[in-house]
XYZ file of N, CA and C in Angstrom:
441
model
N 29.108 149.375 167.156
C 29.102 150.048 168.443
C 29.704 151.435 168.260
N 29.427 152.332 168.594
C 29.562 153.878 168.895
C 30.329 153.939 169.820
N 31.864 154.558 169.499
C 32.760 154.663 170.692
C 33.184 156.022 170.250
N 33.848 156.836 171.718
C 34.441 158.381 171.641
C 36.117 158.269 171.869
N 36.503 158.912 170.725
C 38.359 158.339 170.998
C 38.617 158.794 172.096
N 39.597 158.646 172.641
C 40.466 158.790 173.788
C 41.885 159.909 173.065
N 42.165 158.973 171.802
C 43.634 159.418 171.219
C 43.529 159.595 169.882
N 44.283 159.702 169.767
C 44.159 159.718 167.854
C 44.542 158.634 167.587
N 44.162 157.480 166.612
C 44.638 156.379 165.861
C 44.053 156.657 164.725
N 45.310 156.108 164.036
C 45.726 156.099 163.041
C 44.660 155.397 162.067
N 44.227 155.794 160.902
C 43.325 155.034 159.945
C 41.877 154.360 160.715
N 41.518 155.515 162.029
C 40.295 155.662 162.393
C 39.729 156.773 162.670
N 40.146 157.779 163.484
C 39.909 159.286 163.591
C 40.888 159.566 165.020
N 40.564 161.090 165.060
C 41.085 161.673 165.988
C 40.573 161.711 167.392
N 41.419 162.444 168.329
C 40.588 162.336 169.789
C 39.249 163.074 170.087
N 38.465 162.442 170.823
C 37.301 163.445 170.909
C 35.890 163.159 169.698
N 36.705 162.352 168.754
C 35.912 162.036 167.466
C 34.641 160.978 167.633
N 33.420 161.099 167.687
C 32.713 159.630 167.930
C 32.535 158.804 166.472
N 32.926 157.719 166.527
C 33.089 156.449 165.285
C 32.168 155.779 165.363
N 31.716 154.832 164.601
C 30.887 153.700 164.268
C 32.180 152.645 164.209
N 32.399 151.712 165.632
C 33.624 150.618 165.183
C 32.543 149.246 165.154
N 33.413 148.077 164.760
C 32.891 146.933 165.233
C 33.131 146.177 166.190
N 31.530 145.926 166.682
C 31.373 145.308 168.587
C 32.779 144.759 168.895
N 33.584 143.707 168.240
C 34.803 143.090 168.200
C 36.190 144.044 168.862
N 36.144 144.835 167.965
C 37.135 145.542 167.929
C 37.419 146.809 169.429
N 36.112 147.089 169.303
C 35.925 148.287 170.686
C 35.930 147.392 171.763
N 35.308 146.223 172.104
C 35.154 145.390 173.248
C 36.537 144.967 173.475
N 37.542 144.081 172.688
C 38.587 143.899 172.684
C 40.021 144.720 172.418
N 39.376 145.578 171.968
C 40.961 146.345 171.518
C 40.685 147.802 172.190
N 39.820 148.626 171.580
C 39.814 150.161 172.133
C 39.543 150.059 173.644
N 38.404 149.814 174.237
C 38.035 149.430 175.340
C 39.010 149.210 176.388
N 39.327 147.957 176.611
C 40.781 147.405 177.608
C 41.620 148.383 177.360
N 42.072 149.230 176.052
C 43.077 149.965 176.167
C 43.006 150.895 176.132
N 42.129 151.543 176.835
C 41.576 152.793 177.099
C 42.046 153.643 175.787
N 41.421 153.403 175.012
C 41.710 154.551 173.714
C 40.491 154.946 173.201
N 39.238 154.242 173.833
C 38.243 154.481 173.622
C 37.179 154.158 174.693
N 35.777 155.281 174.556
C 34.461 155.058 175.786
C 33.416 154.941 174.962
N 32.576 153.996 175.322
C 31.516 153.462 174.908
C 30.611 155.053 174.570
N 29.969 155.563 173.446
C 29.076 156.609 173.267
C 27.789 156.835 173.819
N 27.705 157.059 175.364
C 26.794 157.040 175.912
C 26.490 158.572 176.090
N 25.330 158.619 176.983
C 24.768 160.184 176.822
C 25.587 161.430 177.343
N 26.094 160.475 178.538
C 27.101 161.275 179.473
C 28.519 161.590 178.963
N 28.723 160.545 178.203
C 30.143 160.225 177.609
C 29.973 161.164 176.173
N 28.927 161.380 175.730
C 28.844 162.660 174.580
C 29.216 163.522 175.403
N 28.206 164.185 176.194
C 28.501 165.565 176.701
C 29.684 165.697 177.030
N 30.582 164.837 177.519
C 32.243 164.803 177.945
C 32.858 165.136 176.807
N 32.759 164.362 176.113
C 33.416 165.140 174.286
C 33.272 166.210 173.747
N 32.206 166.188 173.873
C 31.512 167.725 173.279
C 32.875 168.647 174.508
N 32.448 168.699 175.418
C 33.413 169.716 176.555
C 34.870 169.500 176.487
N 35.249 168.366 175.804
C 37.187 168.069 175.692
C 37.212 169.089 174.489
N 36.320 168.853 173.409
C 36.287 169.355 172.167
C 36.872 171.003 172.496
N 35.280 171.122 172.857
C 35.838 173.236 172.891
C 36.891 173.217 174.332
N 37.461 172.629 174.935
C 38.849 172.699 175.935
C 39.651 172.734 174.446
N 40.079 171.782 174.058
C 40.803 171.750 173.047
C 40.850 172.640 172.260
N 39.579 173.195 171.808
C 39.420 174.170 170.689
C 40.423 175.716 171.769
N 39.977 175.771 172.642
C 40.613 177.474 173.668
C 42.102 176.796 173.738
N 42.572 175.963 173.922
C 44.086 175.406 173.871
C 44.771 176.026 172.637
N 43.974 175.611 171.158
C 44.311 175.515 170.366
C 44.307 177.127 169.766
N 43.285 178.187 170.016
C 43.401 179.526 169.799
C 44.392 180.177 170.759
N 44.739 179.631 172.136
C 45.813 180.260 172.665
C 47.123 180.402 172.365
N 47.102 178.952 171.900
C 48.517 178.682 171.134
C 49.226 179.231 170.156
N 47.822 179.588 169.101
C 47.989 180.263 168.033
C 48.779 181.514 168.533
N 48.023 182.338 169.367
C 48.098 183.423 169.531
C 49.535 183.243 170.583
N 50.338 182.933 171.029
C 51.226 182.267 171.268
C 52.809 182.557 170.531
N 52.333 181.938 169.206
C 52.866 181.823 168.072
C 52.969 182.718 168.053
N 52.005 183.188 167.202
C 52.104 184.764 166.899
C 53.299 185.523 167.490
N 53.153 185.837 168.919
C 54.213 186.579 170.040
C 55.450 186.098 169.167
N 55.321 184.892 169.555
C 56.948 184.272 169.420
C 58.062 184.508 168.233
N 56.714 184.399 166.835
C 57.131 184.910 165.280
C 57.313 186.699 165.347
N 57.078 187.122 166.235
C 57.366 188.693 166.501
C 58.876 189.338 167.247
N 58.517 188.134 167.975
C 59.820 188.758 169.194
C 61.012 187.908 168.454
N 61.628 186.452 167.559
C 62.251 186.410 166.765
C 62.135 186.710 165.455
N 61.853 187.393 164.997
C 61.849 187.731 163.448
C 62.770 188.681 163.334
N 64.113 188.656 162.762
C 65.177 189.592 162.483
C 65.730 189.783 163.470
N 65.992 189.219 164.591
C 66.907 189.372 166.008
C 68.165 188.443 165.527
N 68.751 189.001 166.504
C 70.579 188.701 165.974
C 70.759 188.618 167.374
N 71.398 187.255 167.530
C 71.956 187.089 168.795
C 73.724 186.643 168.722
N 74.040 187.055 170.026
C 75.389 186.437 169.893
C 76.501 185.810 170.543
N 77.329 184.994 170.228
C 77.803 183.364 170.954
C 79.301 183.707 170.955
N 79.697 183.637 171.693
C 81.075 183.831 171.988
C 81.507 182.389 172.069
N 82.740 181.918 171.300
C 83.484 180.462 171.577
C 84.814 180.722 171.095
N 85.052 180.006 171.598
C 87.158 179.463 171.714
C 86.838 179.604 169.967
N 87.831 179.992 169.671
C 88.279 179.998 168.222
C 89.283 179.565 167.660
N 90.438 179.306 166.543
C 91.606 179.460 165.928
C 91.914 180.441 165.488
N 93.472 181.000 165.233
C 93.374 181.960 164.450
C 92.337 182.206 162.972
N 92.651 181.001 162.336
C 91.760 180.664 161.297
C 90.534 181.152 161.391
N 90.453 181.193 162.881
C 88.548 181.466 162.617
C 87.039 180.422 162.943
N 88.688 179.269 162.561
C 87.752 177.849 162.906
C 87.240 177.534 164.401
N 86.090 177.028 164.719
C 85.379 177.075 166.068
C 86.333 175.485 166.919
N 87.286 175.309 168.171
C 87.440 174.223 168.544
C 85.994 173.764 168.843
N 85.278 173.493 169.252
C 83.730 172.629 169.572
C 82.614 173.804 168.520
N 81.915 172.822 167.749
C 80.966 173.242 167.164
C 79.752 174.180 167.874
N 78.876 174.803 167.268
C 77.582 175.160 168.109
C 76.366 174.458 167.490
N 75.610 173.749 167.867
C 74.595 173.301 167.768
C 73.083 174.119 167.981
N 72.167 173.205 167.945
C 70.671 173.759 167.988
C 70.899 174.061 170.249
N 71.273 173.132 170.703
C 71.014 173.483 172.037
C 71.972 174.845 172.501
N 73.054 174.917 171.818
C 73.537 176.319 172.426
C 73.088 177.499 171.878
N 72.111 177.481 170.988
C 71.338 178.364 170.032
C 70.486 178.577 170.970
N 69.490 177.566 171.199
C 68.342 177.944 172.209
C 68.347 178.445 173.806
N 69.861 177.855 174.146
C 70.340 178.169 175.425
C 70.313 180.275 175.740
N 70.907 180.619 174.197
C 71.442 182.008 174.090
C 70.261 182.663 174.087
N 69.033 182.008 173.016
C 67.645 182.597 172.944
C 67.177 183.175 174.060
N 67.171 181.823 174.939
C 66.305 182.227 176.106
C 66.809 182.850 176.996
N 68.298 183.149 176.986
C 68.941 184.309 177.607
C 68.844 185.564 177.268
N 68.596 185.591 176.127
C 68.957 186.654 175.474
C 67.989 187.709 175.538
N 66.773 186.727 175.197
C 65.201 186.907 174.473
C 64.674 186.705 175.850
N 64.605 185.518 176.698
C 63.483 185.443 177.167
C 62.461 183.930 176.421
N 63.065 183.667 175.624
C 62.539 182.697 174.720
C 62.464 181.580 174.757
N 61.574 180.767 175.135
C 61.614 179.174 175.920
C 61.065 178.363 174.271
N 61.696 177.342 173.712
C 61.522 177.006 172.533
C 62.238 175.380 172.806
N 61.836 174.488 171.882
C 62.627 173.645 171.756
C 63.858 173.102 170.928
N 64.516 172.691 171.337
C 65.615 172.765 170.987
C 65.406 172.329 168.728
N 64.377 171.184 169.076
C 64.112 170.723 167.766
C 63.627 172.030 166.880
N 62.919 172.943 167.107
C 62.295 173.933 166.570
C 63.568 174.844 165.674
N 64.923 174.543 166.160
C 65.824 175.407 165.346
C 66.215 174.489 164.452
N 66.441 174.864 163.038
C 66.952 174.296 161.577
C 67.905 174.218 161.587
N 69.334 173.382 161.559
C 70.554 173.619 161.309
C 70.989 172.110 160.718
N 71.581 172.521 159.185
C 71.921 171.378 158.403
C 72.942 170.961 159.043
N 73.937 171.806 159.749
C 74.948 171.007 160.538
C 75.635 172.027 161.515
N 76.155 171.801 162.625
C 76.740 172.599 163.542
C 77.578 173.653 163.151
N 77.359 174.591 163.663
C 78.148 176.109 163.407
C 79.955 175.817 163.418
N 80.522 176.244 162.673
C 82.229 175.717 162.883
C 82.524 176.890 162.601
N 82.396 178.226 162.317
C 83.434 179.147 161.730
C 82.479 180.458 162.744
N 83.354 181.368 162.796
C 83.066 182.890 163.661
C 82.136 183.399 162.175
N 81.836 184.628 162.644
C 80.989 185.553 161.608
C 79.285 185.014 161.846
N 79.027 185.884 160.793
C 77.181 185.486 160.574
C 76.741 184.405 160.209
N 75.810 183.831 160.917
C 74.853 182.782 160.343
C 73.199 183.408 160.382
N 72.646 182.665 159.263
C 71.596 182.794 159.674
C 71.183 181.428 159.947
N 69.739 180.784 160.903
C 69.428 180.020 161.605
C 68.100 180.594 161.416
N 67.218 178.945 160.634
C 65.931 178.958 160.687
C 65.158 178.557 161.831
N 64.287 179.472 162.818
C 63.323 178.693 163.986
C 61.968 178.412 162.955
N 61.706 177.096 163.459
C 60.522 176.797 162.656
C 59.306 176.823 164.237
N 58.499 177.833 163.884
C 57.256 178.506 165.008
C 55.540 178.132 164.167
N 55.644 177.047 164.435
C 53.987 176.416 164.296
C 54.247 176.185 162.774
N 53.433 177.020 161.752
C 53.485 176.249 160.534
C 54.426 177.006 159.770
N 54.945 178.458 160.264
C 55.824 179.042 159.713
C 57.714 178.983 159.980
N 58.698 179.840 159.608
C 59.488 179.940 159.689
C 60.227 181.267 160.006
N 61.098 181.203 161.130
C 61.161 182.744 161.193
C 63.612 182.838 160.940
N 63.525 183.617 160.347
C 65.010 183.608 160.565
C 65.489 184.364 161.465
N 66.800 183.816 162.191
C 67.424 184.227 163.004
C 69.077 184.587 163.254
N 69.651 185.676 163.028
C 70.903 186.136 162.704
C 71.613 185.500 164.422
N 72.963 184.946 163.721
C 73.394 184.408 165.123
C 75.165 184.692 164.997
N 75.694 185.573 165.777
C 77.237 185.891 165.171
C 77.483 185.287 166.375
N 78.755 184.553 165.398
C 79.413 183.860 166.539
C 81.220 184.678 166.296
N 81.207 184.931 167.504
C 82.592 186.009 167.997
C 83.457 185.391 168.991
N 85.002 185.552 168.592
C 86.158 185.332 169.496
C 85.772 185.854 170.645
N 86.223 184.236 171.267
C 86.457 184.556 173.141
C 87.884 184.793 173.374
């Protein structure tokens, strides 16, 4: 039977993809669980049209990116926290007070996961901080200064 995914599964194809499954499997499994539509004439032309939706999603995004790898690439932002004399930070800085400053700073709506940090900021001075933006990486200077 000829079915059009719904989703992506795993070790069959992606969404939008039309398969050759067996009657068994689409009747009982894809079917009821809506992860899949029977490949009918109407139900092509629907794919075909998710397809290029998807495809203009997917060039916007890019281009998206792009912006985003522009407007952080070599920007230096900066975090004011309680300190010690030492220098040492009382509360660490993390990926969320990173992105908090971004999007203050910048304008920059990102997720919090998208910033690299092997472990929370503890000391004043320079860091650098990897944002990872689609398949690339952009660095980001982040001084953290006595309050």
């Amino acid at each position: 039977m000829k079915v059009i995914l719904l989703k992506n599964i795993d070790n069959l194809g992606k969404k939008g993809e039309v398969k050759e499954v067996a009657n068994g499997f689409a009747r009982n499994f894809l079917l009821p669980k809506k992860m899949a539509v029977a490949a009918s004439p109407g139900n092509l032309k629907m794919a075909r049209e998710m397809k290029q939706g998807e495809e203009e999603k997917r060039k916007k995004g890019k281009i998206n990116l792009r912006e985003l790898k522009k407007k952080l690439a070599g920007k230096e932002v900066r975090i004011r926290a309680k300190a010690s004399k030492e220098g040492h930070l009382f509360a660490g800085i993390g990926a969320d007070k990173i992105n908090e400053v971004l999007a203050d700073a910048m304008g920059v709506k990102i997720k919090p996961s998208m910033i690299k940090l092997n472990k929370k900021i503890k000391t004043l001075g320079e860091h650098r901080v990897e944002v990872k933006v689609g398949d690339g990486r952009v660095e980001v200077k982040v001084r953290v200064e006595k309050e």
